[in-house]
């Protein structure tokens, strides 16, 4: 925690002084104090909550020493937590689970830097900008003057995608032609987003010395990924009935979409960007259909187990495994076990607590802020859509996703000061619970596998885990979703507007 606090202080100082620091060719000013606190905590917690426009509000120094340094460090902290938990299953009666400094150094030197060096060149070859020049000045045909932004976009985007921090160097994110210029970069970045979490699943199985664990983790992620796909495809291809009645739009919902890409690519990027809590997008979330935003919120609130963010996603999935084993143990009358280790009261309480912390921070802050005059003033829309904007903002902050809908004024005092507690509680509750479970598992001995053991790679267990994911998220968030996106959908098809 001390290491992370130092990171927040360092980032806060950079943002507060960037107006007088070097490498600021376009003369951006320093951040307001609440803005700097919010952004510094977002960088350190790997949340992808961006209350600024990268090309307008950040200097090149802030990009390199702030954004990019934390793009190395913050996912490495989560990486250390999942390595510790995976390693604990292979240890017997061990008082230790590893060394933080050794693991974080290995993560940076042997994982992130090599990945970045290899994968940055395809982006540069396609036209993603990479320079330190002042912004170019263009004179338009109408006689106006336009600034063409540049900067070290390629390296930052590469690491943000790999580290599940969301590619947002420019304000329009992956919809910007300097950030995502070609169909190749569009599909390449989608594959890139899923590659690292999939590789981490393989690593977990190797560290835990259990191939079945790798199979089970990957199977659950894949099943969940496939289950969330149909609803957005249906909703976006149906279009908005309110606009169709006016003759404005027919067929599909193209509002808020980058016209260079097809509807299929837009929906795939929504799913690929939001399921792992990456946050990258080529469309505007505020303009998608209510059933699509319902799916997005579901992908967020389950804790990013679908090819999830570095550290927190795999940890959340293992917590779901523990809860599922506990339920299975209650049904069979046996002590639950996972990867040849007994799952006892301590692990069950810790796993359950991790879900409660993130759910509590999401729902409580939403209720507090939307009940205040300042919170209502930050909303750009009334009715259930406004509630959805607020719920989505705080849920994504709590699950290290950090996305928000465009109608919300995220650079307001109340949002700047209320989202950091969600970021902190959501991230560190998951990490600390994972490390606590790791310490408990490492101290235990291994138990022999018997005929009564429920195999983690069995179809029965995989279906049970998926069921538990849906039930736990529904218990926590279904009431809020009912008066948010679900109510908005019902009112929309009945012709009601706000």
mmCIF file of C-alpha atoms in Angstrom, residues 93-340:
data_model
loop_
_atom_site.group_PDB
_atom_site.id
_atom_site.type_symbol
_atom_site.label_atom_id
_atom_site.label_comp_id
_atom_site.label_asym_id
_atom_site.label_seq_id
_atom_site.Cartn_x
_atom_site.Cartn_y
_atom_site.Cartn_z
ATOM 1 C CA UNK A 93 2.713 -25.761 4.820
ATOM 2 C CA UNK A 94 4.545 -22.662 3.583
ATOM 3 C CA UNK A 95 4.618 -19.434 5.624
ATOM 4 C CA UNK A 96 5.351 -17.342 2.503
ATOM 5 C CA UNK A 97 3.737 -16.743 -0.881
ATOM 6 C CA UNK A 98 6.603 -14.923 -2.597
ATOM 7 C CA UNK A 99 8.371 -11.569 -2.620
ATOM 8 C CA UNK A 100 6.557 -8.465 -3.865
ATOM 9 C CA UNK A 101 9.673 -6.727 -5.197
ATOM 10 C CA UNK A 102 10.911 -9.781 -7.061
ATOM 11 C CA UNK A 103 7.515 -10.449 -8.631
ATOM 12 C CA UNK A 104 6.838 -6.854 -9.676
ATOM 13 C CA UNK A 105 10.312 -6.548 -11.199
ATOM 14 C CA UNK A 106 9.774 -9.741 -13.170
ATOM 15 C CA UNK A 107 6.365 -8.545 -14.347
ATOM 16 C CA UNK A 108 7.758 -5.258 -15.663
ATOM 17 C CA UNK A 109 10.994 -6.604 -17.179
ATOM 18 C CA UNK A 110 9.820 -9.949 -18.527
ATOM 19 C CA UNK A 111 6.171 -9.304 -19.405
ATOM 20 C CA UNK A 112 5.164 -5.695 -20.059
ATOM 21 C CA UNK A 113 8.316 -4.232 -21.621
ATOM 22 C CA UNK A 114 8.816 -7.128 -24.089
ATOM 23 C CA UNK A 115 5.104 -7.109 -24.977
ATOM 24 C CA UNK A 116 5.173 -3.376 -25.551
ATOM 25 C CA UNK A 117 8.307 -3.484 -27.703
ATOM 26 C CA UNK A 118 6.897 -6.251 -29.879
ATOM 27 C CA UNK A 119 3.363 -4.971 -30.289
ATOM 28 C CA UNK A 120 3.943 -1.241 -30.695
ATOM 29 C CA UNK A 121 5.430 -1.586 -34.186
ATOM 30 C CA UNK A 122 2.282 -2.933 -35.901
ATOM 31 C CA UNK A 123 0.407 0.135 -34.629
ATOM 32 C CA UNK A 124 3.085 2.570 -35.814
ATOM 33 C CA UNK A 125 3.214 0.834 -39.205
ATOM 34 C CA UNK A 126 -0.512 1.489 -39.662
ATOM 35 C CA UNK A 127 -0.265 5.199 -38.885
ATOM 36 C CA UNK A 128 -0.743 5.553 -35.120
ATOM 37 C CA UNK A 129 1.160 8.729 -34.257
ATOM 38 C CA UNK A 130 4.432 8.624 -32.317
ATOM 39 C CA UNK A 131 6.319 11.899 -31.915
ATOM 40 C CA UNK A 132 7.200 14.693 -29.514
ATOM 41 C CA UNK A 133 6.564 17.542 -31.936
ATOM 42 C CA UNK A 134 4.380 20.563 -31.201
ATOM 43 C CA UNK A 135 0.867 20.227 -32.562
ATOM 44 C CA UNK A 136 0.653 20.896 -36.302
ATOM 45 C CA UNK A 137 -1.319 23.941 -37.451
ATOM 46 C CA UNK A 138 -3.680 23.475 -40.393
ATOM 47 C CA UNK A 139 -5.506 26.236 -42.271
ATOM 48 C CA UNK A 140 -8.925 25.047 -43.394
ATOM 49 C CA UNK A 141 -10.718 25.910 -46.648
ATOM 50 C CA UNK A 142 -13.098 28.109 -44.648
ATOM 51 C CA UNK A 143 -10.163 30.229 -43.472
ATOM 52 C CA UNK A 144 -10.091 28.830 -39.951
ATOM 53 C CA UNK A 145 -7.147 27.422 -38.018
ATOM 54 C CA UNK A 146 -7.093 23.863 -36.686
ATOM 55 C CA UNK A 147 -4.586 22.178 -34.382
ATOM 56 C CA UNK A 148 -3.637 18.621 -35.372
ATOM 57 C CA UNK A 149 -2.533 16.776 -32.206
ATOM 58 C CA UNK A 150 0.405 14.404 -32.002
ATOM 59 C CA UNK A 151 2.492 12.949 -29.209
ATOM 60 C CA UNK A 152 3.737 9.560 -28.000
ATOM 61 C CA UNK A 153 0.380 7.929 -28.673
ATOM 62 C CA UNK A 154 1.552 4.555 -30.027
ATOM 63 C CA UNK A 155 3.568 3.476 -26.980
ATOM 64 C CA UNK A 156 0.925 4.635 -24.518
ATOM 65 C CA UNK A 157 -1.931 2.980 -26.429
ATOM 66 C CA UNK A 158 0.022 -0.285 -26.651
ATOM 67 C CA UNK A 159 0.532 -0.514 -22.903
ATOM 68 C CA UNK A 160 -2.958 0.688 -22.068
ATOM 69 C CA UNK A 161 -4.444 -2.089 -24.184
ATOM 70 C CA UNK A 162 -2.132 -4.783 -22.809
ATOM 71 C CA UNK A 163 -2.576 -3.687 -19.205
ATOM 72 C CA UNK A 164 -6.374 -3.365 -19.446
ATOM 73 C CA UNK A 165 -6.208 0.379 -18.866
ATOM 74 C CA UNK A 166 -8.201 1.325 -21.941
ATOM 75 C CA UNK A 167 -6.732 3.137 -24.932
ATOM 76 C CA UNK A 168 -7.645 6.786 -24.405
ATOM 77 C CA UNK A 169 -4.736 8.919 -25.534
ATOM 78 C CA UNK A 170 -7.183 11.020 -27.537
ATOM 79 C CA UNK A 171 -10.582 12.150 -26.288
ATOM 80 C CA UNK A 172 -12.409 10.009 -28.858
ATOM 81 C CA UNK A 173 -10.500 6.918 -27.720
ATOM 82 C CA UNK A 174 -10.239 4.141 -30.314
ATOM 83 C CA UNK A 175 -12.649 5.980 -32.611
ATOM 84 C CA UNK A 176 -9.897 8.545 -33.337
ATOM 85 C CA UNK A 177 -8.120 7.928 -36.671
ATOM 86 C CA UNK A 178 -4.728 8.698 -35.088
ATOM 87 C CA UNK A 179 -5.363 5.991 -32.482
ATOM 88 C CA UNK A 180 -7.144 3.378 -34.591
ATOM 89 C CA UNK A 181 -6.508 4.253 -38.240
ATOM 90 C CA UNK A 182 -7.283 1.027 -40.142
ATOM 91 C CA UNK A 183 -9.419 -2.134 -39.991
ATOM 92 C CA UNK A 184 -6.225 -4.028 -39.188
ATOM 93 C CA UNK A 185 -5.567 -1.965 -36.042
ATOM 94 C CA UNK A 186 -9.205 -2.357 -35.054
ATOM 95 C CA UNK A 187 -9.111 -6.166 -35.097
ATOM 96 C CA UNK A 188 -5.503 -6.331 -33.923
ATOM 97 C CA UNK A 189 -6.294 -4.324 -30.795
ATOM 98 C CA UNK A 190 -9.357 -6.452 -30.045
ATOM 99 C CA UNK A 191 -7.232 -9.585 -30.168
ATOM 100 C CA UNK A 192 -4.554 -7.842 -28.146
ATOM 101 C CA UNK A 193 -7.053 -6.974 -25.387
ATOM 102 C CA UNK A 194 -8.008 -10.651 -24.992
ATOM 103 C CA UNK A 195 -4.520 -12.093 -25.450
ATOM 104 C CA UNK A 196 -2.936 -11.113 -22.126
ATOM 105 C CA UNK A 197 -5.836 -12.283 -19.874
ATOM 106 C CA UNK A 198 -5.935 -15.587 -21.778
ATOM 107 C CA UNK A 199 -2.185 -15.991 -21.276
ATOM 108 C CA UNK A 200 -2.565 -15.270 -17.557
ATOM 109 C CA UNK A 201 -5.047 -18.147 -17.280
ATOM 110 C CA UNK A 202 -2.397 -20.491 -18.701
ATOM 111 C CA UNK A 203 0.118 -19.065 -16.219
ATOM 112 C CA UNK A 204 -2.252 -19.719 -13.302
ATOM 113 C CA UNK A 205 -2.535 -23.372 -14.268
ATOM 114 C CA UNK A 206 1.237 -23.745 -14.531
ATOM 115 C CA UNK A 207 1.927 -22.055 -11.187
ATOM 116 C CA UNK A 208 -0.810 -24.037 -9.447
ATOM 117 C CA UNK A 209 0.429 -27.207 -11.213
ATOM 118 C CA UNK A 210 -3.099 -27.888 -12.414
ATOM 119 C CA UNK A 211 -4.026 -28.043 -16.095
ATOM 120 C CA UNK A 212 -7.637 -28.609 -15.104
ATOM 121 C CA UNK A 213 -7.657 -25.167 -13.497
ATOM 122 C CA UNK A 214 -6.579 -23.567 -16.767
ATOM 123 C CA UNK A 215 -9.301 -25.460 -18.638
ATOM 124 C CA UNK A 216 -11.950 -24.480 -16.092
ATOM 125 C CA UNK A 217 -10.985 -20.799 -15.955
ATOM 126 C CA UNK A 218 -10.878 -20.521 -19.726
ATOM 127 C CA UNK A 219 -14.162 -22.404 -20.146
ATOM 128 C CA UNK A 220 -16.029 -20.168 -17.695
ATOM 129 C CA UNK A 221 -14.637 -17.018 -19.320
ATOM 130 C CA UNK A 222 -15.555 -18.246 -22.790
ATOM 131 C CA UNK A 223 -19.087 -19.279 -21.783
ATOM 132 C CA UNK A 224 -19.724 -15.903 -20.130
ATOM 133 C CA UNK A 225 -18.251 -14.113 -23.154
ATOM 134 C CA UNK A 226 -20.596 -15.962 -25.510
ATOM 135 C CA UNK A 227 -23.623 -15.430 -23.258
ATOM 136 C CA UNK A 228 -23.276 -11.628 -23.229
ATOM 137 C CA UNK A 229 -23.027 -11.348 -27.021
ATOM 138 C CA UNK A 230 -26.617 -11.875 -28.275
ATOM 139 C CA UNK A 231 -28.390 -9.026 -26.440
ATOM 140 C CA UNK A 232 -26.247 -6.120 -27.791
ATOM 141 C CA UNK A 233 -26.430 -7.537 -31.325
ATOM 142 C CA UNK A 234 -30.216 -7.764 -31.046
ATOM 143 C CA UNK A 235 -30.690 -4.332 -29.474
ATOM 144 C CA UNK A 236 -28.388 -2.351 -31.766
ATOM 145 C CA UNK A 237 -29.710 -3.986 -34.935
ATOM 146 C CA UNK A 238 -33.324 -3.232 -33.950
ATOM 147 C CA UNK A 239 -32.678 0.488 -33.891
ATOM 148 C CA UNK A 240 -34.454 3.157 -31.873
ATOM 149 C CA UNK A 241 -38.262 2.930 -32.285
ATOM 150 C CA UNK A 242 -38.676 6.570 -31.244
ATOM 151 C CA UNK A 243 -36.553 7.740 -34.172
ATOM 152 C CA UNK A 244 -38.119 5.275 -36.586
ATOM 153 C CA UNK A 245 -41.574 6.713 -35.870
ATOM 154 C CA UNK A 246 -40.245 10.138 -36.859
ATOM 155 C CA UNK A 247 -38.689 8.755 -40.023
ATOM 156 C CA UNK A 248 -35.241 9.897 -38.885
ATOM 157 C CA UNK A 249 -33.610 6.511 -38.676
ATOM 158 C CA UNK A 250 -34.386 2.993 -39.747
ATOM 159 C CA UNK A 251 -32.870 -0.419 -39.343
ATOM 160 C CA UNK A 252 -29.935 -0.140 -36.972
ATOM 161 C CA UNK A 253 -28.849 2.245 -34.231
ATOM 162 C CA UNK A 254 -25.945 4.194 -35.765
ATOM 163 C CA UNK A 255 -26.078 7.068 -33.282
ATOM 164 C CA UNK A 256 -22.717 7.550 -31.578
ATOM 165 C CA UNK A 257 -20.935 5.148 -33.947
ATOM 166 C CA UNK A 258 -17.719 5.792 -35.891
ATOM 167 C CA UNK A 259 -18.790 5.524 -39.531
ATOM 168 C CA UNK A 260 -15.496 3.951 -40.632
ATOM 169 C CA UNK A 261 -16.518 0.709 -38.915
ATOM 170 C CA UNK A 262 -19.462 -1.632 -39.401
ATOM 171 C CA UNK A 263 -22.170 -2.324 -36.835
ATOM 172 C CA UNK A 264 -20.669 -5.777 -36.265
ATOM 173 C CA UNK A 265 -17.277 -4.219 -35.458
ATOM 174 C CA UNK A 266 -18.877 -1.691 -33.111
ATOM 175 C CA UNK A 267 -20.734 -4.328 -31.120
ATOM 176 C CA UNK A 268 -17.709 -6.621 -30.993
ATOM 177 C CA UNK A 269 -15.571 -3.752 -29.675
ATOM 178 C CA UNK A 270 -18.182 -2.955 -27.031
ATOM 179 C CA UNK A 271 -18.073 -6.553 -25.797
ATOM 180 C CA UNK A 272 -14.307 -7.038 -26.141
ATOM 181 C CA UNK A 273 -13.558 -3.660 -24.566
ATOM 182 C CA UNK A 274 -16.001 -3.874 -21.667
ATOM 183 C CA UNK A 275 -15.987 -7.565 -20.696
ATOM 184 C CA UNK A 276 -12.339 -7.529 -19.516
ATOM 185 C CA UNK A 277 -12.812 -4.108 -17.806
ATOM 186 C CA UNK A 278 -10.478 -2.615 -20.399
ATOM 187 C CA UNK A 279 -12.771 0.275 -21.259
ATOM 188 C CA UNK A 280 -11.607 0.786 -24.851
ATOM 189 C CA UNK A 281 -14.367 1.699 -27.269
ATOM 190 C CA UNK A 282 -15.030 2.918 -30.799
ATOM 191 C CA UNK A 283 -18.574 4.073 -30.019
ATOM 192 C CA UNK A 284 -20.344 6.314 -27.534
ATOM 193 C CA UNK A 285 -21.877 4.398 -24.632
ATOM 194 C CA UNK A 286 -24.393 7.154 -23.996
ATOM 195 C CA UNK A 287 -25.939 6.483 -27.415
ATOM 196 C CA UNK A 288 -26.331 2.706 -27.303
ATOM 197 C CA UNK A 289 -29.707 1.087 -26.725
ATOM 198 C CA UNK A 290 -30.908 0.428 -23.146
ATOM 199 C CA UNK A 291 -30.489 -3.350 -23.467
ATOM 200 C CA UNK A 292 -26.920 -2.830 -24.672
ATOM 201 C CA UNK A 293 -26.035 -0.640 -21.700
ATOM 202 C CA UNK A 294 -27.704 -3.239 -19.461
ATOM 203 C CA UNK A 295 -25.297 -5.829 -20.888
ATOM 204 C CA UNK A 296 -22.357 -3.470 -20.406
ATOM 205 C CA UNK A 297 -23.307 -2.860 -16.772
ATOM 206 C CA UNK A 298 -23.632 -6.609 -16.223
ATOM 207 C CA UNK A 299 -20.145 -7.179 -17.649
ATOM 208 C CA UNK A 300 -18.842 -4.519 -15.274
ATOM 209 C CA UNK A 301 -20.584 -5.486 -12.033
ATOM 210 C CA UNK A 302 -19.682 -9.182 -12.145
ATOM 211 C CA UNK A 303 -16.107 -8.119 -11.407
ATOM 212 C CA UNK A 304 -14.433 -8.564 -14.808
ATOM 213 C CA UNK A 305 -14.013 -12.355 -14.785
ATOM 214 C CA UNK A 306 -14.494 -12.468 -18.585
ATOM 215 C CA UNK A 307 -10.885 -12.348 -19.813
ATOM 216 C CA UNK A 308 -10.599 -9.907 -16.966
ATOM 217 C CA UNK A 309 -8.321 -7.042 -16.054
ATOM 218 C CA UNK A 310 -4.815 -7.895 -14.897
ATOM 219 C CA UNK A 311 -5.032 -9.216 -11.348
ATOM 220 C CA UNK A 312 -8.551 -8.289 -10.321
ATOM 221 C CA UNK A 313 -10.329 -10.235 -13.078
ATOM 222 C CA UNK A 314 -8.683 -13.643 -12.478
ATOM 223 C CA UNK A 315 -8.880 -13.053 -8.720
ATOM 224 C CA UNK A 316 -12.624 -12.398 -8.965
ATOM 225 C CA UNK A 317 -13.043 -15.564 -11.014
ATOM 226 C CA UNK A 318 -11.194 -17.661 -8.434
ATOM 227 C CA UNK A 319 -13.384 -16.084 -5.742
ATOM 228 C CA UNK A 320 -16.404 -17.288 -7.750
ATOM 229 C CA UNK A 321 -14.812 -20.749 -7.846
ATOM 230 C CA UNK A 322 -14.496 -20.735 -4.052
ATOM 231 C CA UNK A 323 -18.131 -19.688 -3.538
ATOM 232 C CA UNK A 324 -19.284 -22.331 -6.026
ATOM 233 C CA UNK A 325 -17.260 -25.034 -4.268
ATOM 234 C CA UNK A 326 -18.816 -23.946 -0.968
ATOM 235 C CA UNK A 327 -22.339 -24.281 -2.407
ATOM 236 C CA UNK A 328 -21.446 -27.648 -3.935
ATOM 237 C CA UNK A 329 -20.101 -28.768 -0.559
ATOM 238 C CA UNK A 330 -23.367 -27.821 1.125
ATOM 239 C CA UNK A 331 -25.292 -29.881 -1.410
ATOM 240 C CA UNK A 332 -23.094 -32.985 -1.083
ATOM 241 C CA UNK A 333 -22.240 -32.758 2.611
ATOM 242 C CA UNK A 334 -18.482 -32.686 1.985
ATOM 243 C CA UNK A 335 -15.847 -30.133 2.868
ATOM 244 C CA UNK A 336 -15.301 -28.077 -0.293
ATOM 245 C CA UNK A 337 -11.882 -28.258 -1.920
ATOM 246 C CA UNK A 338 -10.150 -26.446 -4.754
ATOM 247 C CA UNK A 339 -6.945 -27.585 -6.482
ATOM 248 C CA UNK A 340 -6.248 -30.193 -3.785
#
